[in-house]
Short mmCIF file of C-alpha atoms and ligand atoms in Angstrom, two decimals:
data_model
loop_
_atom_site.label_atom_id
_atom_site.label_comp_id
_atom_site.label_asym_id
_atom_site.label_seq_id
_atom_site.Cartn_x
_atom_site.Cartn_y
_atom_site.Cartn_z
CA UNK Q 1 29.59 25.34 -46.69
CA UNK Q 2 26.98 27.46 -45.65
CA UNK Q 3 27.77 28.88 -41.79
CA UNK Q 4 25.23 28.51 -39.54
CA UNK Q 5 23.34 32.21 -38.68
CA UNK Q 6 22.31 31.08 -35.44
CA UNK Q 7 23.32 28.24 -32.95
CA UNK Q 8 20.37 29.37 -30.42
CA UNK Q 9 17.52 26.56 -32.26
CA UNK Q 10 18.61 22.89 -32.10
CA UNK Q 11 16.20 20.89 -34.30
CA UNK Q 12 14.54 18.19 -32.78
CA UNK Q 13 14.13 16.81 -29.29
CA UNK Q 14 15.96 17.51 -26.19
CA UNK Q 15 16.18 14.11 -24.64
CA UNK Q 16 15.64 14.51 -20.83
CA UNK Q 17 16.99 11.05 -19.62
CA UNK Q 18 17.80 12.36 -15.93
CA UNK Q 19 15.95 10.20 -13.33
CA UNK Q 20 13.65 12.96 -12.58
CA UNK Q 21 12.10 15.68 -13.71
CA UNK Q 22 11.60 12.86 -16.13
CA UNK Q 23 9.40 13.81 -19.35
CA UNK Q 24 5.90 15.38 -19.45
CA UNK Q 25 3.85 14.18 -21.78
CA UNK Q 26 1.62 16.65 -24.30
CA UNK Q 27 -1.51 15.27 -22.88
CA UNK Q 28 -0.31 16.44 -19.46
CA UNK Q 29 0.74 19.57 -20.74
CA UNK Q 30 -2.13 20.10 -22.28
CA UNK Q 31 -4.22 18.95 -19.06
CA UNK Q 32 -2.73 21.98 -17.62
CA UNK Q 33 -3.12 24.67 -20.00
CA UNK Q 34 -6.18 25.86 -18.55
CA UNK Q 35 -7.33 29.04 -16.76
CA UNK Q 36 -6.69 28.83 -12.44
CA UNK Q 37 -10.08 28.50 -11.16
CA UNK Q 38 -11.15 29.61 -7.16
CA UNK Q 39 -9.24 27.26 -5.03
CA UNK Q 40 -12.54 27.88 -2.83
CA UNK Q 41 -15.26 26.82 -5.37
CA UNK Q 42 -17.10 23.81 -6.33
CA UNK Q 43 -15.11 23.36 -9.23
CA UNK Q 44 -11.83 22.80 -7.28
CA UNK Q 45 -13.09 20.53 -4.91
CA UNK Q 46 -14.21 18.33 -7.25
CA UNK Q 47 -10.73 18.39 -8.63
CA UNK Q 48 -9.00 18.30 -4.89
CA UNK Q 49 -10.96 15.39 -4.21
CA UNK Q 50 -10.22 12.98 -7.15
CA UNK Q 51 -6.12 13.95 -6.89
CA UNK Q 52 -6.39 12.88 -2.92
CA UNK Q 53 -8.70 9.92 -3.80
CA UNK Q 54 -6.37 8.80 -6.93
CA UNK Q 55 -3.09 9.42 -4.71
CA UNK Q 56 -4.54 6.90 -2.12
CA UNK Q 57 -5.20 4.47 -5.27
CA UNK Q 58 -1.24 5.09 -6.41
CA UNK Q 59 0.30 5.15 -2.94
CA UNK Q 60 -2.19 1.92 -1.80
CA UNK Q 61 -3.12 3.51 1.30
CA UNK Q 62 -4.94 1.94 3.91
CA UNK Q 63 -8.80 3.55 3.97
CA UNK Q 64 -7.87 5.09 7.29
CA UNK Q 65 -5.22 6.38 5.80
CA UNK Q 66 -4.69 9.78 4.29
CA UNK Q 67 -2.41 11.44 1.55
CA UNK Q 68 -1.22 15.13 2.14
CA UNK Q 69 -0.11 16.90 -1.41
CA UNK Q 70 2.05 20.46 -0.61
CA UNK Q 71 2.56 22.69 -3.27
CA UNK Q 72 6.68 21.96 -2.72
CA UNK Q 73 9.02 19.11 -3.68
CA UNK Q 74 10.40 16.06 -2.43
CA UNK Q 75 12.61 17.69 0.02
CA UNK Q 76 10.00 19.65 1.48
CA UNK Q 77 7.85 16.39 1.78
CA UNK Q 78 10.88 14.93 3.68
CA UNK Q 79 10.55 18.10 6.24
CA UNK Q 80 6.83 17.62 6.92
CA UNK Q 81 6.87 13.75 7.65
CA UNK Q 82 9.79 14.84 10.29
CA UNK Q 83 7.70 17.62 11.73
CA UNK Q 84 4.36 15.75 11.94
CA UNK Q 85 5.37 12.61 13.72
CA UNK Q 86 8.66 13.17 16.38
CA UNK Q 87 10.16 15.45 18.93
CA UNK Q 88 13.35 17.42 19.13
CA UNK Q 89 15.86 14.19 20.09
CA UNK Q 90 13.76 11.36 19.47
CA UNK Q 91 15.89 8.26 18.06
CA UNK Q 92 15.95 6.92 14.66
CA UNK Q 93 17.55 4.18 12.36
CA UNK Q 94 18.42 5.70 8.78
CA UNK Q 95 20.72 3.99 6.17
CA UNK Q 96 23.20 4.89 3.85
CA UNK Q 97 21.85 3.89 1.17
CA UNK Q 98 23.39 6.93 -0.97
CA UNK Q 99 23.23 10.94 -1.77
CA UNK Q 100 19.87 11.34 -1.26
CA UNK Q 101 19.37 8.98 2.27
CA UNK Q 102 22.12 11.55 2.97
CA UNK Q 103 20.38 14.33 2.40
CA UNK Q 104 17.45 13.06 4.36
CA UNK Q 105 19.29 12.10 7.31
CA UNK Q 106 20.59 16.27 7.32
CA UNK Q 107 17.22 17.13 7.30
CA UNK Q 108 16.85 14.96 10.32
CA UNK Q 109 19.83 16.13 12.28
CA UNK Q 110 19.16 20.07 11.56
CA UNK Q 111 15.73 19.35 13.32
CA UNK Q 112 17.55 17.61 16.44
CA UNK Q 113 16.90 14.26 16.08
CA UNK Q 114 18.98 11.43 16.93
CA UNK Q 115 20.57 9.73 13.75
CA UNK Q 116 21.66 6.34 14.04
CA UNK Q 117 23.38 6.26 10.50
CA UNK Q 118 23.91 2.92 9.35
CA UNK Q 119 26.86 2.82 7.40
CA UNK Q 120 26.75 1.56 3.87
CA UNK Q 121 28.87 1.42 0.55
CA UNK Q 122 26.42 2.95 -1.85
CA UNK Q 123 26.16 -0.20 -4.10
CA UNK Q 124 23.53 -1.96 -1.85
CA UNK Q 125 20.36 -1.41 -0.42
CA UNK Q 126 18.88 -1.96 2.95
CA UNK Q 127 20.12 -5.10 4.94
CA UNK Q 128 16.91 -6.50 6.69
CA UNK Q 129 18.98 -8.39 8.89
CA UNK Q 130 20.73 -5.48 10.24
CA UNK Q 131 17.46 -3.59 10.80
CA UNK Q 132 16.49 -6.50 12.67
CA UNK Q 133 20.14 -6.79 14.65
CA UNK Q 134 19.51 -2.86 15.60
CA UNK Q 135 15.52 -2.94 16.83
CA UNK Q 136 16.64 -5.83 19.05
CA UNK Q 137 19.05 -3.84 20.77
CA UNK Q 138 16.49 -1.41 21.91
CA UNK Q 139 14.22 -3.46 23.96
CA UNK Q 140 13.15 -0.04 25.40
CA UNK Q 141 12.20 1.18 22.21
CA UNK Q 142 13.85 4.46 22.39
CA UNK Q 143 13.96 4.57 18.37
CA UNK Q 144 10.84 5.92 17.40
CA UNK Q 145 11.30 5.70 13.51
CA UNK Q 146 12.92 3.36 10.43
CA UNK Q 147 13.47 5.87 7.60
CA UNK Q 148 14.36 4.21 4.38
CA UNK Q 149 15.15 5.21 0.98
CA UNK Q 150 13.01 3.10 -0.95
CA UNK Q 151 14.55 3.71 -4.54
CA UNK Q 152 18.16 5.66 -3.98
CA UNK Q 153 18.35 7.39 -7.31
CA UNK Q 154 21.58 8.37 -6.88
CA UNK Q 155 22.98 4.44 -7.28
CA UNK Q 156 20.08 2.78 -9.42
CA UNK Q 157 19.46 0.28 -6.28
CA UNK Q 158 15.82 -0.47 -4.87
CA UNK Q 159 15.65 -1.58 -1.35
CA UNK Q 160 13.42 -4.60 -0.14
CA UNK Q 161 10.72 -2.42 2.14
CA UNK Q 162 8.68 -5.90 3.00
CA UNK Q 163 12.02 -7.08 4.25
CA UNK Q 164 12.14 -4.32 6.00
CA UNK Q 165 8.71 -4.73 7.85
CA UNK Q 166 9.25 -8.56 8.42
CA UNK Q 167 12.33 -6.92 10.50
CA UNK Q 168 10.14 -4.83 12.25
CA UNK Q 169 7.41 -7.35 13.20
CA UNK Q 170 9.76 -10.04 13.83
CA UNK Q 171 10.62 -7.83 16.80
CA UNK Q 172 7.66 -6.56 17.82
CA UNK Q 173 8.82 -2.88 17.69
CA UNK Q 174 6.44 -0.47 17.68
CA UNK Q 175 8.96 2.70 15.67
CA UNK Q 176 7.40 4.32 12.85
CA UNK Q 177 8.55 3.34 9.14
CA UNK Q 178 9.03 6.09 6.75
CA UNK Q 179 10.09 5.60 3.05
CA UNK Q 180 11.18 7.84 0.67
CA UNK Q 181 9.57 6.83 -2.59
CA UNK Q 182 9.79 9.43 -4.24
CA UNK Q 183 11.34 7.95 -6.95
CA UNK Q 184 9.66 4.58 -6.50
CA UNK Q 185 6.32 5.45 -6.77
CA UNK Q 186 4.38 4.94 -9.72
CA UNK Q 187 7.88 2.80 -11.12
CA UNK Q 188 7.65 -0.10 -9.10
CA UNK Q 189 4.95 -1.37 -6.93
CA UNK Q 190 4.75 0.31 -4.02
CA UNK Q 191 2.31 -1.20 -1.15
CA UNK Q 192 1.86 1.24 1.78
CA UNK Q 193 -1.15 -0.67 3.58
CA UNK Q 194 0.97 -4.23 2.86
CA UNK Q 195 4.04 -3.36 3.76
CA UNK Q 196 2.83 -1.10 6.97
CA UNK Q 197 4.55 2.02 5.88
CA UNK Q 198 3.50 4.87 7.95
CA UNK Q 199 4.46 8.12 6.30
CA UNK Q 200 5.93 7.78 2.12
CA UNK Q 201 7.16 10.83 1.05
CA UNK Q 202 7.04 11.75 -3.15
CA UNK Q 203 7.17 14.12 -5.77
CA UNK Q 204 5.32 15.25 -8.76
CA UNK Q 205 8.30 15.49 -11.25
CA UNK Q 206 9.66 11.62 -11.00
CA UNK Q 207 7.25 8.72 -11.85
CA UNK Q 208 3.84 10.85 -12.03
CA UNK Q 209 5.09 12.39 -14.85
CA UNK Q 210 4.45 15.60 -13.77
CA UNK Q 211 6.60 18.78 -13.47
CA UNK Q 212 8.35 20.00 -10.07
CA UNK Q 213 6.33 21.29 -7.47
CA UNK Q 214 4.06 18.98 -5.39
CA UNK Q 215 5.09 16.85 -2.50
CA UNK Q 216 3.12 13.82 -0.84
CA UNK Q 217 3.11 12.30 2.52
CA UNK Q 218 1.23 9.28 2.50
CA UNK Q 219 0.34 8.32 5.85
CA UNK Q 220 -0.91 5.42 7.79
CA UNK Q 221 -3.71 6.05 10.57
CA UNK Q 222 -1.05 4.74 13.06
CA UNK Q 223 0.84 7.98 12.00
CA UNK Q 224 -1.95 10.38 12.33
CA UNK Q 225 -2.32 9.16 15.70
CA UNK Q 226 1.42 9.99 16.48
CA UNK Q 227 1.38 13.71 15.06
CA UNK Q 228 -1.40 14.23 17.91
CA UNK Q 229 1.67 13.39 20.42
CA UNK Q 230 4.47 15.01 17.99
CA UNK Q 231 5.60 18.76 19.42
CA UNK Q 232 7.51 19.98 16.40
CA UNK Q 233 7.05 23.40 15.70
CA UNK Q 234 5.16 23.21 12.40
CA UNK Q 235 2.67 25.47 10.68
CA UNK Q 236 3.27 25.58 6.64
CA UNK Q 237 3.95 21.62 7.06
CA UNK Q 238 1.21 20.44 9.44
CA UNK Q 239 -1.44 17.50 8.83
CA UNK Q 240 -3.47 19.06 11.04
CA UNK Q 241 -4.76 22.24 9.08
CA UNK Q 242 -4.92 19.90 5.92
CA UNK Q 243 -7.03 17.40 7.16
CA UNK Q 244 -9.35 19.44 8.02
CA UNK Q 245 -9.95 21.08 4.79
CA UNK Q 246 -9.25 18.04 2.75
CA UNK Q 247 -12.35 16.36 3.96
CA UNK Q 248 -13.89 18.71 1.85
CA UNK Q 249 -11.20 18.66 -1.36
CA UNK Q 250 -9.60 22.05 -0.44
CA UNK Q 251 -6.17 23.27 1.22
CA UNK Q 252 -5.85 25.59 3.65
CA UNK Q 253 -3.47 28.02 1.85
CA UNK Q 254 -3.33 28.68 -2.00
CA UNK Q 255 -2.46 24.85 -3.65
CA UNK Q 256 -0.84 24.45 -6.98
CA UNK Q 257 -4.01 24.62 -9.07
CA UNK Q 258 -2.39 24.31 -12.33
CA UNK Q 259 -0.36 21.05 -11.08
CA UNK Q 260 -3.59 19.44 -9.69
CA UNK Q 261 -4.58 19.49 -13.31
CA UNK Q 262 -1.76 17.69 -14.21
CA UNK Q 263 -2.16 15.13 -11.15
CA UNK Q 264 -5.94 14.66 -12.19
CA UNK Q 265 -4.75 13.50 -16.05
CA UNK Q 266 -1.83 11.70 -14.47
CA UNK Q 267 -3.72 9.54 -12.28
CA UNK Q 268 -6.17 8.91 -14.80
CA UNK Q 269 -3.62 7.65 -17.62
CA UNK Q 270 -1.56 5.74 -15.01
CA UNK Q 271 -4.33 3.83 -12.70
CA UNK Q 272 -7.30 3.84 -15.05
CA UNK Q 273 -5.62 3.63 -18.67
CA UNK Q 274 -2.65 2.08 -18.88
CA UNK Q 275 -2.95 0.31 -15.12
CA UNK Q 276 -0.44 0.33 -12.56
CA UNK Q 277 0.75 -3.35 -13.27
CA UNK Q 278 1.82 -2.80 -16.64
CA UNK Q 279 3.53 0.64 -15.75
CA UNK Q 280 5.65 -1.25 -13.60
CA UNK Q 281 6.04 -4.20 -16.48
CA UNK Q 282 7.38 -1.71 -18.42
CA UNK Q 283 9.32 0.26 -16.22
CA UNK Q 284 10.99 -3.64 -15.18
CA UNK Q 285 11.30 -4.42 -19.52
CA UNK Q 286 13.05 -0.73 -20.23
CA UNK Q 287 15.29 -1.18 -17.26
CA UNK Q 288 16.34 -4.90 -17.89
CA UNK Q 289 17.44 -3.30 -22.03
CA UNK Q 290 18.81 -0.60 -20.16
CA UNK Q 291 21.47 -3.33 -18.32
CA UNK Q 292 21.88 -5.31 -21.16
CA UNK Q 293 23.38 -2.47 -23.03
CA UNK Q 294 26.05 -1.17 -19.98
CA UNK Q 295 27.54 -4.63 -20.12
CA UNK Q 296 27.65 -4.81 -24.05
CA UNK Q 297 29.53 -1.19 -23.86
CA UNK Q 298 31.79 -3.34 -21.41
CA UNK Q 299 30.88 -0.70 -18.74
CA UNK Q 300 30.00 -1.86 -15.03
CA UNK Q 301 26.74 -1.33 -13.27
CA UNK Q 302 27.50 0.16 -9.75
CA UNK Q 303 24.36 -2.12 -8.26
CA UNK Q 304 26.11 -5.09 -7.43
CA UNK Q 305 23.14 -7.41 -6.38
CA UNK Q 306 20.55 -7.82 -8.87
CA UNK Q 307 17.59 -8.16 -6.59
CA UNK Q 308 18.19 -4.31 -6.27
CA UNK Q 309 18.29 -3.55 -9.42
CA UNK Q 310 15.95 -0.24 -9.94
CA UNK Q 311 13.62 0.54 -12.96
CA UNK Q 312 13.99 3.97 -12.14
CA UNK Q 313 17.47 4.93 -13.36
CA UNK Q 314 20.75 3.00 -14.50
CA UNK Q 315 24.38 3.86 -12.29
CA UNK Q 316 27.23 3.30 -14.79
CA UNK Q 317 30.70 3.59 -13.61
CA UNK Q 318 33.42 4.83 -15.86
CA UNK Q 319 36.58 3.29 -16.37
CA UNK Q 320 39.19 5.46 -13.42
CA UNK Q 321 40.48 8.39 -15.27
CA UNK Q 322 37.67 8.97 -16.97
CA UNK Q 323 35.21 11.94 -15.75
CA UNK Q 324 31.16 12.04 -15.97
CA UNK Q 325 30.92 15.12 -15.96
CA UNK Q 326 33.02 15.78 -19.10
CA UNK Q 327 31.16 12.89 -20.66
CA UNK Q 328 28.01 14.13 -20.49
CA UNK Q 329 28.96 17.20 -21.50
CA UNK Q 330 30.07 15.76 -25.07
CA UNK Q 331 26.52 13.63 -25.15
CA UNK Q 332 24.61 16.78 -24.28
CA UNK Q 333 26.27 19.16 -26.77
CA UNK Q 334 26.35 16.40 -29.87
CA UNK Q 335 23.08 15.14 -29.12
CA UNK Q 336 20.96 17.39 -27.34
CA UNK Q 337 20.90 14.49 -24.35
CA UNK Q 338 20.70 14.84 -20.95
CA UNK Q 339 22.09 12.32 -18.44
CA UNK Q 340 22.33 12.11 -14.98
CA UNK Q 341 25.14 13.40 -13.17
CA UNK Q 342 27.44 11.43 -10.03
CA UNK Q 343 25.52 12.78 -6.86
CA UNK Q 344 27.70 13.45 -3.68
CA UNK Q 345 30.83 10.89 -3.45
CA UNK Q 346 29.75 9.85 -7.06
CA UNK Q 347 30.58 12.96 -8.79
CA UNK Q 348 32.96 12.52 -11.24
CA UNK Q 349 32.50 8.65 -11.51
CA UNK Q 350 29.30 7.59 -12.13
CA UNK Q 351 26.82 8.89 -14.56
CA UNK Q 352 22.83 7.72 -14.43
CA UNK Q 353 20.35 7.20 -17.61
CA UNK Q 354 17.11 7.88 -16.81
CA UNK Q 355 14.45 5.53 -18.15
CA UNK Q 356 11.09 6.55 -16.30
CA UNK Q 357 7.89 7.99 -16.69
CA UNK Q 358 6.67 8.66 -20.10
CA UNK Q 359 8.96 6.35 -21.59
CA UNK Q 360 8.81 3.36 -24.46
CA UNK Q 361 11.10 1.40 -26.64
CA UNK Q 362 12.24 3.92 -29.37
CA UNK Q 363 12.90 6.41 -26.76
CA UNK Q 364 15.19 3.80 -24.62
CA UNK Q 365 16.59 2.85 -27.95
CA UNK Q 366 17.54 6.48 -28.91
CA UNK Q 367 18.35 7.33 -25.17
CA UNK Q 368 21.22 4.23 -25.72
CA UNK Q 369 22.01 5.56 -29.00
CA UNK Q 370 23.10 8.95 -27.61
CA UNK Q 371 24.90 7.01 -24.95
CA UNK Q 372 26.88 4.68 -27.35
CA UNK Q 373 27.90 7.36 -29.88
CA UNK Q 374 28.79 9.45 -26.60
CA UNK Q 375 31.47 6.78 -25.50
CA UNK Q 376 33.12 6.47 -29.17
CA UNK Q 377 33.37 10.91 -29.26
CA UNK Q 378 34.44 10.69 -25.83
CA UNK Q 379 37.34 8.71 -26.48
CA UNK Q 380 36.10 5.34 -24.63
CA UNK Q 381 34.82 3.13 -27.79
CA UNK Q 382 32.22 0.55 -26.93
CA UNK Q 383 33.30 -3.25 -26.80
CA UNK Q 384 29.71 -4.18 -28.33
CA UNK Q 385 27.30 -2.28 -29.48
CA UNK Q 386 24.73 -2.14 -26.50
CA UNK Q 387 21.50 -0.70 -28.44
CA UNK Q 388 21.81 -3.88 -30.17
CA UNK Q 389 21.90 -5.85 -26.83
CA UNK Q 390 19.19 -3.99 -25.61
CA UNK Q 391 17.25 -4.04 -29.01
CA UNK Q 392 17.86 -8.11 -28.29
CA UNK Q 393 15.96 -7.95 -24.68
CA UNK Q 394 13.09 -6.16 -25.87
CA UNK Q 395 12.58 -8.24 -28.24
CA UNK Q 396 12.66 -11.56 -26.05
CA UNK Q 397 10.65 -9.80 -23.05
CA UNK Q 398 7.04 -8.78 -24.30
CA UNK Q 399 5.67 -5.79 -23.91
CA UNK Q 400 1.98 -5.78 -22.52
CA UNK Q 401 0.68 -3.23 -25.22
CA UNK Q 402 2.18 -4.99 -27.76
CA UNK Q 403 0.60 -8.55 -27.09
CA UNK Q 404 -2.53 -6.98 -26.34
CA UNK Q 405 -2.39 -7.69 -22.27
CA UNK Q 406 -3.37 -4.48 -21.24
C1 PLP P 1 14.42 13.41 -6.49
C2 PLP P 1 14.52 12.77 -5.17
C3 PLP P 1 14.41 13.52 -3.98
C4 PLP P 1 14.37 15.01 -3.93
O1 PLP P 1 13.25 15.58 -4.44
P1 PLP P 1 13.22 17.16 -4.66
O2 PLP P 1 11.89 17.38 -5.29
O3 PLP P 1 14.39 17.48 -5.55
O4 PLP P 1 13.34 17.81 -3.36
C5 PLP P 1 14.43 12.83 -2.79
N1 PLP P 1 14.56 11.49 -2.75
C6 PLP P 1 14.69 10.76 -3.87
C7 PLP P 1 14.85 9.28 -3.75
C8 PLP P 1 14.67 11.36 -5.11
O5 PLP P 1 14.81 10.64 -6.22
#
């Protein structure tokens, strides 16, 4: 046998299958191999105006409506739609939905505001009917904002954000509604005008395909009209600076130049190539093979209603005893895989595959491959073979491509 001079090269390709950063693809890459241009010069604004025109298109903003990118991430998006819209002890109805409604709701409480933290179990999604129960006991509408977790990426579970506006209405109460889709967006359909959402808060590195490093607030003109009453301290986060130069496609400090590129080719292959209905087709198709093969392994999802079920990422519990962590340890060093770990009171239970963004059948297949021969090294041998079960859906489900639909 010949020994190896050097471990540092691994032939091949990592596999990225954590839900988010999720997988650039080379044309993206490319897209943003380019020289920075002047952030102040025709050329930029050009390129500042299709990426806040196209983010409108994605985030189906009403015309009114505006979309805010911030060279940051999804947590710093989560800060600005806080400091643009309420005031220091203002009342508002969050969920736990999981680890990263949890995070949120920190976020909220660090800036003073009072949580009402509905209790949940982290294998379910938003109860309408509870949003309703709570907004009719405030008939002096002290709450003055619904924040949701649209997709909770920590559990795999998608909440029901029309339900949640049909709560709302049904009580006539007048709180903002603020969603965290930063996950959801460009997955599943996400309908900000529709569904009356007045700030949604994303990232660059999830479903746009994109790496880390812009954030989005989305808002509706209903919110614009409450950062004019909102007191806040805020300067790096505030709509008001950006509007201003937006009109005109620029920012009014330095903005990520090199990621606009990215956003501009990333818009264009999503909304005006492959078209935001089949994204979401396949996102549904990839995640439905995805299931299919946890049961086949004889592993349990932790979503337990499948209404919820995301197309974003897939929760799998492991048998007690049995720890994530360790597991995806022997997936990543045998197969150059990466899977998602247990976030907060998950850790050490649950692990998460990834199957967004630039994604397709092979790579689902081999993602599911890793997985499977990851279980039988591990020590925790597969009932059935679940790329097999999955192979089996994506064969019965068409794919849009394939039949020619798109
Ligand atoms: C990834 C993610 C975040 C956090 O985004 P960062 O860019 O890491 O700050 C927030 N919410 C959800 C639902 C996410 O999936």
């Amino acid at each position: 046998m010949i020994a190896p001079l050097s471990v540092s090269f691994r032939a091949g390709r990592h596999f990225l299958q954590i839900p988010g950063p999720s997988n650039v693809p080379d044309r993206i890459l490319r897209a943003m191999n380019r020289a920075t241009i002047d952030h102040r010069g025709p050329e930029f604004a050009r390129l500042g105006a299709e990426c806040l025109e196209g983010m409108k298109t994605i985030f189906r903003t009403e015309d009114n409506g505006h979309v805010f990118i911030y060279p940051a991430g999804g947590t710093g998006a989560w800060e600005a739609s806080i400091v643009n819209t309420l005031n220091t002890g203002d009342r508002v109805l969050m969920f736990e939905t999981g680890h990263f409604a949890t995070l949120w709701r920190r976020i909220a409480e660090k800036f003073g505001l009072n949580v009402d933290f509905v209790k949940g179990d982290w294998r379910h999604g938003i109860s309408a009917a509870t949003v309703e129960a709570k907004l009719r006991d405030d008939p002096s509408h002290a709450i003055k904002a619904v924040m949701c977790v649209h997709t909770e990426t920590s559990t795999g579970i998608t909440s029901n954000i029309a339900e949640v506006r049909r709560a709302m209405d049904a009580v006539h109460h007048p709180a903002l509604l603020m969603v965290d889709a930063v996950s959801s967006l460009a997955t599943c359909a996400f309908r900000q005008k529709e569904w009356g959402v007045d700030v949604a808060i994303a990232a660059s590195q999830k479903g746009l395909m994109l790496p880390p490093g812009l954030g989005f607030n989305a808002v509706s003109a209903k919110a614009l009209g409450a950062s004019q009453h909102a007191r806040m301290p805020r300067s790096y986060w505030s709509w008001d600076d950006m509007l201003a130069f937006n009109d005109k496609g620029f920012f009014p400090y330095t903005p990520a130049t090199g990621l606009l590129y990215g956003l501009r080719e990333s818009i264009r292959m999503l909304v005006h190539e492959e078209g935001l209905a089949h994204v979401f087709q396949r996102h549904q198709r990839l995640a439905e093979a995805a299931r299919e093969a946890v049961g086949a392994w004889g592993l349990e999802l932790l979503a337990e209603d499948p209404r919820e079920f995301s197309s974003v990422v897939t929760a799998v519990m492991l048998p007690g005893g049995c720890d994530e962590a360790e597991f995806r340890r022997v997936v990543l060093n045998n197969f150059d895989l990466s899977l998602g770990a247990g976030l907060g009171r998950l850790a050490g239970k649950v692990f998460r595959i990834g199957h967004l963004g630039d994604f397709n059948d092979l790579m689902l297949c081999g993602t599911l491959c890793g997985v499977e021969m990851g279980l039988a090294k591990f020590g925790l041998p597969p009932k059935e073979s679940g790329v097999v079960a999955a192979m089996a859906v994506l064969a019965k489900v068409p794919s849009a491509v394939a039949s020619g639909a798109a």
